[in-house]
XYZ file of C-alpha atoms in Angstrom:
507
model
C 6.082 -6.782 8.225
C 7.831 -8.260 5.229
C 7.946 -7.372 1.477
C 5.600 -10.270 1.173
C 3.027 -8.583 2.983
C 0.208 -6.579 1.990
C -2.557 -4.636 4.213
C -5.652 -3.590 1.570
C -7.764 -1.231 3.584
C -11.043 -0.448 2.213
C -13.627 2.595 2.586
C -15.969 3.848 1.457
C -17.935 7.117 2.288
C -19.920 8.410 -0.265
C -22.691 6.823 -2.799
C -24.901 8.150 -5.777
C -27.720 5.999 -4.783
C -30.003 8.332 -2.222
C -31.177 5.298 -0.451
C -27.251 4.676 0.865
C -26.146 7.877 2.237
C -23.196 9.265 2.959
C -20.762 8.356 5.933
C -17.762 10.702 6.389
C -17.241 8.820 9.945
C -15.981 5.893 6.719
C -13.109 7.885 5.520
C -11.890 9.155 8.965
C -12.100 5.488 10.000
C -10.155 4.407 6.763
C -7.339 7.098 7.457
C -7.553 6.151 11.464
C -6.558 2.367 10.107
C -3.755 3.571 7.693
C -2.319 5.300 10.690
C -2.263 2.149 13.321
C -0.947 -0.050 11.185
C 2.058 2.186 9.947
C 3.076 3.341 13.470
C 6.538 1.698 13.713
C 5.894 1.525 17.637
C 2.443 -0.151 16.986
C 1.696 -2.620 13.749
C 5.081 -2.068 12.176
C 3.355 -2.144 7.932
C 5.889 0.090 5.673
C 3.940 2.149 3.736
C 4.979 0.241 0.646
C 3.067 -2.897 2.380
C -0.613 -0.647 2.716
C -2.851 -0.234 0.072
C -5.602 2.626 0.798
C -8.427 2.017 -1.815
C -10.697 5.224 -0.547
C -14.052 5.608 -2.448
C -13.788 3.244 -5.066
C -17.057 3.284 -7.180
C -17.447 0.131 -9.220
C -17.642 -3.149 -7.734
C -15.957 -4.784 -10.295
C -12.911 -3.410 -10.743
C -12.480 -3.504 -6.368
C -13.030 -6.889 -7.149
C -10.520 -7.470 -9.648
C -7.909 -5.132 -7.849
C -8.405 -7.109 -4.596
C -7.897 -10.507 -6.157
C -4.833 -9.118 -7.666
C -3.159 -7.772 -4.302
C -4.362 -11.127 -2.795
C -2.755 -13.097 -5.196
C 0.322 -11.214 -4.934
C 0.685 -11.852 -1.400
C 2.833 -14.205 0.430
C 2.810 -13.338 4.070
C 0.260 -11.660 5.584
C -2.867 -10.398 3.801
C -4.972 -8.016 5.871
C -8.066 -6.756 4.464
C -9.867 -4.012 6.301
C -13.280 -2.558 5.052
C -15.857 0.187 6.016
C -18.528 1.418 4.719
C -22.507 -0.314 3.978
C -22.692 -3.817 4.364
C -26.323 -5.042 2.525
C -27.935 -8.419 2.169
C -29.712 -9.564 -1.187
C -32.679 -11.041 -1.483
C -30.850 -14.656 -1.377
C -29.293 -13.527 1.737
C -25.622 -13.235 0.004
C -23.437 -10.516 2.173
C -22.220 -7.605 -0.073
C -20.273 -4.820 0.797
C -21.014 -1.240 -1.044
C -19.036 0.703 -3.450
C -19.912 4.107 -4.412
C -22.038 2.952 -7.506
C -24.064 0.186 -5.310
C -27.599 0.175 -5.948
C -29.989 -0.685 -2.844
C -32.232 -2.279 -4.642
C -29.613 -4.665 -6.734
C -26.825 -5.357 -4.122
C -26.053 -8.507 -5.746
C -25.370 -6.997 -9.038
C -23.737 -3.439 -8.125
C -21.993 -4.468 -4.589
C -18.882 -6.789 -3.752
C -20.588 -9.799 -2.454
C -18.522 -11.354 0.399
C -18.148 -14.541 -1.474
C -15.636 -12.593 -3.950
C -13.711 -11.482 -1.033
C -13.682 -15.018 0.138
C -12.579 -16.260 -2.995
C -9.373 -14.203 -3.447
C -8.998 -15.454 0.488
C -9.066 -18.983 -0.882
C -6.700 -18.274 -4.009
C -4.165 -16.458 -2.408
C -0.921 -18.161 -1.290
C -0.719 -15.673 1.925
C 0.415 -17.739 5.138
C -1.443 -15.436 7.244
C -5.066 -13.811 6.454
C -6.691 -11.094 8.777
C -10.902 -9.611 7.937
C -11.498 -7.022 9.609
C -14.631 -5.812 8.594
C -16.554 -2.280 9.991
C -19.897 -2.505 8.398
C -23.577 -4.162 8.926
C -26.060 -6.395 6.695
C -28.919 -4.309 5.567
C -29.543 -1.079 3.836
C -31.461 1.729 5.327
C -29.025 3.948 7.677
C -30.920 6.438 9.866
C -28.051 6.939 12.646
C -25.845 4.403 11.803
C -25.555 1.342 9.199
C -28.312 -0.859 9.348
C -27.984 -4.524 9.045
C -29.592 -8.108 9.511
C -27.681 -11.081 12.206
C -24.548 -12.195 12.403
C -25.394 -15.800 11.869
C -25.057 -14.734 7.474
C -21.540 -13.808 7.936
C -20.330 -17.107 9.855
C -21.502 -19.035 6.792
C -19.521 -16.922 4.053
C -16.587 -15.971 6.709
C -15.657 -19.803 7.632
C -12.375 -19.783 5.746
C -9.881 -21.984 6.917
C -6.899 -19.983 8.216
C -8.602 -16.935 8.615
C -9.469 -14.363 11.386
C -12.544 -12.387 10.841
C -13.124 -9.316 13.589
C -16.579 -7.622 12.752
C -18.485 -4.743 13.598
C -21.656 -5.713 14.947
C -25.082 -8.134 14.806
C -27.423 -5.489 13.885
C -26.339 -1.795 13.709
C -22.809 -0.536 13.330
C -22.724 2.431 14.919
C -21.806 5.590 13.409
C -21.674 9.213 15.450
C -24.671 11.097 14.030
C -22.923 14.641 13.866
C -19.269 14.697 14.617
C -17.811 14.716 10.984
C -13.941 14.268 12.840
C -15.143 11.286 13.957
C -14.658 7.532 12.895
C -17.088 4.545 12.973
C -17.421 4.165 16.938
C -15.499 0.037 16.446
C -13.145 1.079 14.614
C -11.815 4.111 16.765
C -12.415 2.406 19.926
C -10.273 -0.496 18.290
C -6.995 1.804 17.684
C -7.772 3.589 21.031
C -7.192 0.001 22.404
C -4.065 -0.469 20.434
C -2.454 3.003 21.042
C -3.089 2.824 24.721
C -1.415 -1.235 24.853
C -3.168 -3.822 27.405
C -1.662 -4.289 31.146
C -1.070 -7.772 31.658
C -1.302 -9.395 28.304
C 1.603 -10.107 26.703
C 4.726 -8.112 24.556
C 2.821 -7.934 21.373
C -1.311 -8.113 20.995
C -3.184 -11.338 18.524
C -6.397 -9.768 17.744
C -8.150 -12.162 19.905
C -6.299 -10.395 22.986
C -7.487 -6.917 21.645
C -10.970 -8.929 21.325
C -11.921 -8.945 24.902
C -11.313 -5.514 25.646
C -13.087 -4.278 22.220
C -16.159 -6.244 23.338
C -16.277 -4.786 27.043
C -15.632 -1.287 25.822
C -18.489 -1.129 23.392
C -20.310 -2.670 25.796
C -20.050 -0.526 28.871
C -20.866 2.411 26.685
C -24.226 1.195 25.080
C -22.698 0.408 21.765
C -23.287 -3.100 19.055
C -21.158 -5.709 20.282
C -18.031 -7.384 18.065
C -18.047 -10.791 16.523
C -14.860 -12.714 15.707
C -14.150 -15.944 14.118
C -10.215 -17.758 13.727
C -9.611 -20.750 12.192
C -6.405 -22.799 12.820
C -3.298 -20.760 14.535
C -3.768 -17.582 12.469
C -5.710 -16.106 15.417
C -2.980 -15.772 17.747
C -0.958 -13.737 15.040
C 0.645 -10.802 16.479
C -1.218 -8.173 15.521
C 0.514 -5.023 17.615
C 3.253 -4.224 19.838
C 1.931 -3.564 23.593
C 2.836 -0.615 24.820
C 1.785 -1.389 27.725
C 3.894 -4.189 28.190
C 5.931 -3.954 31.600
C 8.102 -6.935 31.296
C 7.235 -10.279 32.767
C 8.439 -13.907 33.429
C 7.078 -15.334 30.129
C 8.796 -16.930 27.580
C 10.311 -15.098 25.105
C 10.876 -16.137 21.207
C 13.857 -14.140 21.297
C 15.529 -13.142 24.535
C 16.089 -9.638 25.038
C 19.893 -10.485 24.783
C 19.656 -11.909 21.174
C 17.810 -9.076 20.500
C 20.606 -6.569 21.774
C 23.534 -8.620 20.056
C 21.648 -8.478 16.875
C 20.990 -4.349 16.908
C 24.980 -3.954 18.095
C 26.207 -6.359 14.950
C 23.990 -4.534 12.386
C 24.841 -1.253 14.276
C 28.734 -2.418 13.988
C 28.404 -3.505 9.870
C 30.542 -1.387 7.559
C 29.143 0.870 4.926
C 28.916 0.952 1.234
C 28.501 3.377 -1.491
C 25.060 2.339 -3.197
C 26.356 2.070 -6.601
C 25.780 -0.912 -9.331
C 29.240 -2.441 -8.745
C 29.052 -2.948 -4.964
C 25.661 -4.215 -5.185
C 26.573 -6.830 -7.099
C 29.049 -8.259 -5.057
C 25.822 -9.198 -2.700
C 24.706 -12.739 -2.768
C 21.350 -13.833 -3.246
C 20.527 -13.783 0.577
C 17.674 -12.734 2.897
C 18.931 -10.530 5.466
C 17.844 -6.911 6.914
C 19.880 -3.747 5.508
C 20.001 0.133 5.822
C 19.980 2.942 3.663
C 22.224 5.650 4.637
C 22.391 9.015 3.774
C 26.328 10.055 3.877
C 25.982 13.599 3.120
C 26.212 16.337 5.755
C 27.817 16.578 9.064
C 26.437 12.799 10.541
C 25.455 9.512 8.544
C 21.744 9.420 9.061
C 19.774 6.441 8.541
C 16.812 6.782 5.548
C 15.138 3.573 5.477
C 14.879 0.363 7.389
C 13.864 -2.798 6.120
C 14.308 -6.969 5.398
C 14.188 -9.116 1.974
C 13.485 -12.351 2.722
C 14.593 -13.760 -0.688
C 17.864 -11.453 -2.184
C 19.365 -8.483 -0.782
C 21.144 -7.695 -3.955
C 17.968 -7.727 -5.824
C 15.876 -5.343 -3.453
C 18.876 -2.922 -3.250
C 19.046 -2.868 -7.050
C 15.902 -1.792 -7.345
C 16.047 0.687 -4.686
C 19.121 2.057 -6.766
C 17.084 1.952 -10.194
C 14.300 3.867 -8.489
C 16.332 6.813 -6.566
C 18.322 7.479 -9.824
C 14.904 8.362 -11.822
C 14.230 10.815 -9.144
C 14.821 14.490 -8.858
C 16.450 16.338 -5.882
C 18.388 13.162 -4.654
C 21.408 11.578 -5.669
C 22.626 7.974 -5.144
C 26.483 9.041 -4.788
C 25.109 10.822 -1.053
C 23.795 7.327 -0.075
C 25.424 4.092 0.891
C 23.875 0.821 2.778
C 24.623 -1.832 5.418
C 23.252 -5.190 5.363
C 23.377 -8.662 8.020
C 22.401 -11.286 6.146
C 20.527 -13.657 8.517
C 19.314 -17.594 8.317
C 15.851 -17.304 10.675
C 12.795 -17.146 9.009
C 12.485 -13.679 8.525
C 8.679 -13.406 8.574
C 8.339 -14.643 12.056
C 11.560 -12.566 13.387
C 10.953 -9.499 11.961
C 13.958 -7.948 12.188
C 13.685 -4.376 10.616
C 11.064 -3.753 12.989
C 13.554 -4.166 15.895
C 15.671 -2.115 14.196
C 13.002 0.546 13.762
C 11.360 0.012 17.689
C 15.733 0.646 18.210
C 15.795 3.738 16.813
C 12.555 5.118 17.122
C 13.688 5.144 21.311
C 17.095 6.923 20.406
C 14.818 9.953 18.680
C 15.700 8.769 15.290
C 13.091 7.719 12.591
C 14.170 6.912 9.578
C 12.989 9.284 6.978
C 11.848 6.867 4.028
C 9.738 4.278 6.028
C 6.359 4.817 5.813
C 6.548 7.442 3.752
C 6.176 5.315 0.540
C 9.360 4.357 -0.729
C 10.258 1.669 -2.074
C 6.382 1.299 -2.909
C 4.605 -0.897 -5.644
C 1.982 0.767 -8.218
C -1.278 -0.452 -6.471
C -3.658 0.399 -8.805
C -5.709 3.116 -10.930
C -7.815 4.032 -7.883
C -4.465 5.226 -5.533
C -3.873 7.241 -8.497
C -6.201 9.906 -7.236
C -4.998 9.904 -3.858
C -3.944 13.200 -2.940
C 0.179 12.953 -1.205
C 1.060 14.399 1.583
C 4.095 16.881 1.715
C 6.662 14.592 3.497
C 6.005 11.400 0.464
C 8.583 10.355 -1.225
C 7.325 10.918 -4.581
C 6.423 14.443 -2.915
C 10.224 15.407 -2.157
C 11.546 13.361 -5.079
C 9.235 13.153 -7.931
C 9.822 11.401 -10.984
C 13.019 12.733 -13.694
C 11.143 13.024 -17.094
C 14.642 14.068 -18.852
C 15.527 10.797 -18.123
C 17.753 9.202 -20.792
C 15.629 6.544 -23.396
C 17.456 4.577 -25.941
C 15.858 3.362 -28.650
C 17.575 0.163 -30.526
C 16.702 1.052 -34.022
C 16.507 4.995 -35.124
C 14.304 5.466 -37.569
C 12.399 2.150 -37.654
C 8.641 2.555 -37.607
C 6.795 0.658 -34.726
C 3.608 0.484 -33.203
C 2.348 2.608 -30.185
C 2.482 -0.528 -28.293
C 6.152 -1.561 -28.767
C 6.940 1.902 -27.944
C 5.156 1.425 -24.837
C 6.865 -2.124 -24.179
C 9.813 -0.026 -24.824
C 9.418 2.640 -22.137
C 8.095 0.553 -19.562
C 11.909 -1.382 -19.916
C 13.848 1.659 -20.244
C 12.181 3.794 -17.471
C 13.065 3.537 -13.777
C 9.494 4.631 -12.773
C 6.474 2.804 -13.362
C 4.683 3.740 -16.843
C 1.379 2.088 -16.739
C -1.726 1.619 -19.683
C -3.956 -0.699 -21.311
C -1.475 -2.371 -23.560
C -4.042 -4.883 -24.806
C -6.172 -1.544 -26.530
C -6.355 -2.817 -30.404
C -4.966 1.072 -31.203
C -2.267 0.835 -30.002
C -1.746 -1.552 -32.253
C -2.890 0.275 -34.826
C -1.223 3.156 -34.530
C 2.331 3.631 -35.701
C 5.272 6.107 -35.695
C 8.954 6.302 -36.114
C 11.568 6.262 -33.726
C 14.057 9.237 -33.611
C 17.632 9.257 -33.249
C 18.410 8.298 -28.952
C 18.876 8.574 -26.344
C 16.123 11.195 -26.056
C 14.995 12.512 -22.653
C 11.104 10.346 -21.719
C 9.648 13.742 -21.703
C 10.197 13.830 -25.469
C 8.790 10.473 -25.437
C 6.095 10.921 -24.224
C 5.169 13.964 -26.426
C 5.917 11.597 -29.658
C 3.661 8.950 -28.598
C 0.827 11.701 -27.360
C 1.218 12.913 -30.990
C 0.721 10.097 -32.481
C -2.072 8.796 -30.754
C -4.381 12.052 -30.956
C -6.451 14.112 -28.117
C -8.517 10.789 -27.691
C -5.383 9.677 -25.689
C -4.024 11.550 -22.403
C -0.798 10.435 -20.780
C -0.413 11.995 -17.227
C 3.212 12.214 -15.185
C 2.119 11.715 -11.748
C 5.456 12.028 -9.256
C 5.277 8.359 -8.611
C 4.825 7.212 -12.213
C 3.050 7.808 -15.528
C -0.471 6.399 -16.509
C -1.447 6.601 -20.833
C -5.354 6.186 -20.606
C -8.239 6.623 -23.348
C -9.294 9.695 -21.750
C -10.113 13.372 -22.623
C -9.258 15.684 -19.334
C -8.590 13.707 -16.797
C -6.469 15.584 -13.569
C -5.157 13.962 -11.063
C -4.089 15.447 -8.062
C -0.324 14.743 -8.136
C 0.331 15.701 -11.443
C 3.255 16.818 -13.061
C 2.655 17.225 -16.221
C -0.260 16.464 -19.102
C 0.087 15.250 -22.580
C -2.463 15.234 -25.303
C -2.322 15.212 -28.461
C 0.340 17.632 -29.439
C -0.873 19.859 -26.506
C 1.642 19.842 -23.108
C 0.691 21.070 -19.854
C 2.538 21.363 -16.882
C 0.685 21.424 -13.480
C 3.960 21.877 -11.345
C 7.325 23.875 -12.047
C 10.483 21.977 -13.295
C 12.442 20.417 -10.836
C 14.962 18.158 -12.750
C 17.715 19.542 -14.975
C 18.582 17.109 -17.488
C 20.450 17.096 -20.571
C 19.160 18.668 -23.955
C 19.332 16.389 -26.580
């Protein structure tokens, strides 16, 4: 997958209204998805590339962050959801968030034509629907739903490939709270196992077949898929079960070897400032490198299809605001290449290449390199080997200030930060306090965690700003905790949720 790629996978599990109950098979299904497409062996998505929105429980805001990803997108948009499907009265498909109300699905659920609308607005090449959820709203032993023949009418979007659940009830195991909606894991049971006889890599209208005769044979709703155009024969998946053949090949096996032995054979660099910017602005694949230790040992994997120099300067920017790494152990190799990059896909030959040597990269899909995907990933809870995990964010971090002394608004200082800080400092700059409230800049550089206890103080306990390891949020909010916190500010009252792990400089 390329940087212009984005997968936003959808579920949701658990509802306030009593009518809609709970299904944990939704989040195991969700986390089931998340898995297949980051396998490097199977789908190939960087982690960067996958945006989990678990739970979300208003509508509108799903809305708004969908059309925003969508938007954003260049490539290939997937969009996966699970969860309650419901039909309003005026038969208009809507898909539940946690605050959905039965009995107004128009006005508390997505309704499809939203989804279809950032389809329509967004500049992706290549859209995928996958959607694991049915058309009505009581759920007894699975989700209950009205026909099929609703979703053709909202789904017919040209250059689009819808996959759906069922025609009436998407079934859901009744007791088993391991397991996932029953089309969704018989879908990545399909993928993990590969198809004999169909070709290298899998279009979701080759997994199609097999889905269909699957949940047929055991007594389960039957799929529904739709494809416009050529989007339907879009590799989905690598087939493992691929045992060669006599077909044609987009890129002969030789090409293929060539390729791995020149990128294999390019020298290294030190990742600093000054050799980055002898890069050109160039597509190409490149490696990160980590030079420390006995071996060189390869961190990341990946392809810009625009400007090396640019991607590598940001992965520089980002790895020096992080504790418990430093950029002088790293260095990088690069090919630039003239194919189209987004139907070659070369770092995941490179990956496939070293994933059968033993060797997997330790930064891809692992979230490096990743963009800020919105408020709701903020409560996702990281697992041990994340990057933001092993190298969260350096709050003595340097800040200059251009004017010592000058007083400014809550706002500018926020401008400020957000240009002077190599992590991602997110809040609602258009909140008319902020522009209210003012303060006076100190003498700099003074370390961000200073910073942000200056701009706490000055904005009262009405305020909290929260250092996550990825990033920091500044909300309107009284108490708020998030599960990857570092540290809390409110007010003129600090708390710190995990022990220091950066030694910076006292100023």
């Amino acid at each position: 997958m390329g940087s212009d790629d984005a997968a936003v996978l959808i579920g949701v599990s658990r509802y306030r209204d009593p009518s809609l109950l709970d299904v944990p098979a939704a989040r195991n299904s969700l986390h089931a998805m998340h898995r297949l497409l980051t396998t490097p062996e199977l789908c190939g998505w960087a982690e960067d590339q996958v945006h989990v929105l678990e739970d979300p429980t208003g509508a509108t805001d799903l809305a708004l962050e969908l059309h925003r990803l969508a938007e954003e997108t260049t490539g290939t948009l997937l969009i996966y959801f699970v969860g309650h499907g419901v039909v309003s009265k005026s038969g208009a498909l809507c898909l539940a968030a946690g605050d959905t109300q039965l009995r107004y699905p128009d006005l508390t659920g997505l309704e499809y034509d939203k989804v279809r609308s950032a389809l329509l607005d967004s500049p992706a090449q290549v859209k995928l629907v996958i959607l694991d959820c049915c058309y009505s709203g009581r759920v007894i032993h699975g989700l209950a739903g009205a026909g099929e023949s609703r979703l053709v009418d909202h789904t017919d979007v040209r250059g689009v490939y819808t996959l759906t659940a069922a025609d009436q009830v998407a079934h859901v195991p009744s007791r088993d709270e391991t397991a996932g909606t029953s089309f969704t894991q018989v879908l990545c049971d399909i993928v993990r196992s590969g198809i004999p006889g169909a070709p290298p890599t899998l279009a979701l209208t080759d997994i199609y077949p097999r889905l269909k005769n699957v949940l047929k044979t055991r007594g389960l709703p039957e799929p529904n898929q739709r494809g416009t155009d050529t989007v339907e024969s879009y590799p989905f998946s690598r087939n493992v079960a691929y045992a060669g053949g006599t077909g044609f090949r987009l890129l002969p096996q030789e090409h293929v070897d060539h390729f791995l032995r020149m990128l294999t054979a390019q020298p290294r660099h030190d990742l600093t400032a000054e050799n980055i910017e002898k890069l050109q602005d160039w597509p190409g694949v490149y490696l990160l490198h980590r030079t420390s230790g006995e071996a060189p040992e390869v961190l990341y994997a990946a392809r810009n299809d625009r400007s090396l120099a640019l991607r590598l300067g940001q992965h520089l920017r980002k790895i020096n605001g992080r504790c418990r790494i430093d950029a002088r152990d790293l260095s990088f190799s690069y090919l630039k290449l003239d194919d189209d990059l987004s139907v070659v896909a070369p770092e995941r030959l490179v990956l496939r290449h070293l994933h059968a040597q033993g060797r997997s990269p330790l930064w891809n899909n692992s979230g490096f390199g990743s963009n800020d995907a919105g408020r709701r990933r903020d409560y996702r809870r990281l697992g041990d080997d994340h990057f933001d995990m092993l190298h969260p964010i350096d709050l003595s971090w340097p800040v200059h200030l251009n004017a010592p002394d000058l007083e400014v608004t809550a706002r500018e200082m926020a401008v400020h930060l957000r240009a002077q800080l190599p992590y991602g400092f997110r809040t609602e700059l258009g909140d008319a306090e902020l522009g209210r409230t003012r303060l006076t800049l100190p003498q700099s550089p003074l370390p961000a965690d200073r910073a942000f206890r200056l701009l706490a103080a000055a904005l009262g306990d009405a305020w909290q700003i929260s250092a996550l390891v990825g990033q920091v949020l500044m909300y309107r909010e009284r108490g708020g905790r998030y599960p990857n916190a570092i540290r809390y500010y409110a007010g003129t009252q600090t708390l710190t949720e995990m022990p220091e792990v950066c030694k910076g400089p006292a100023f």
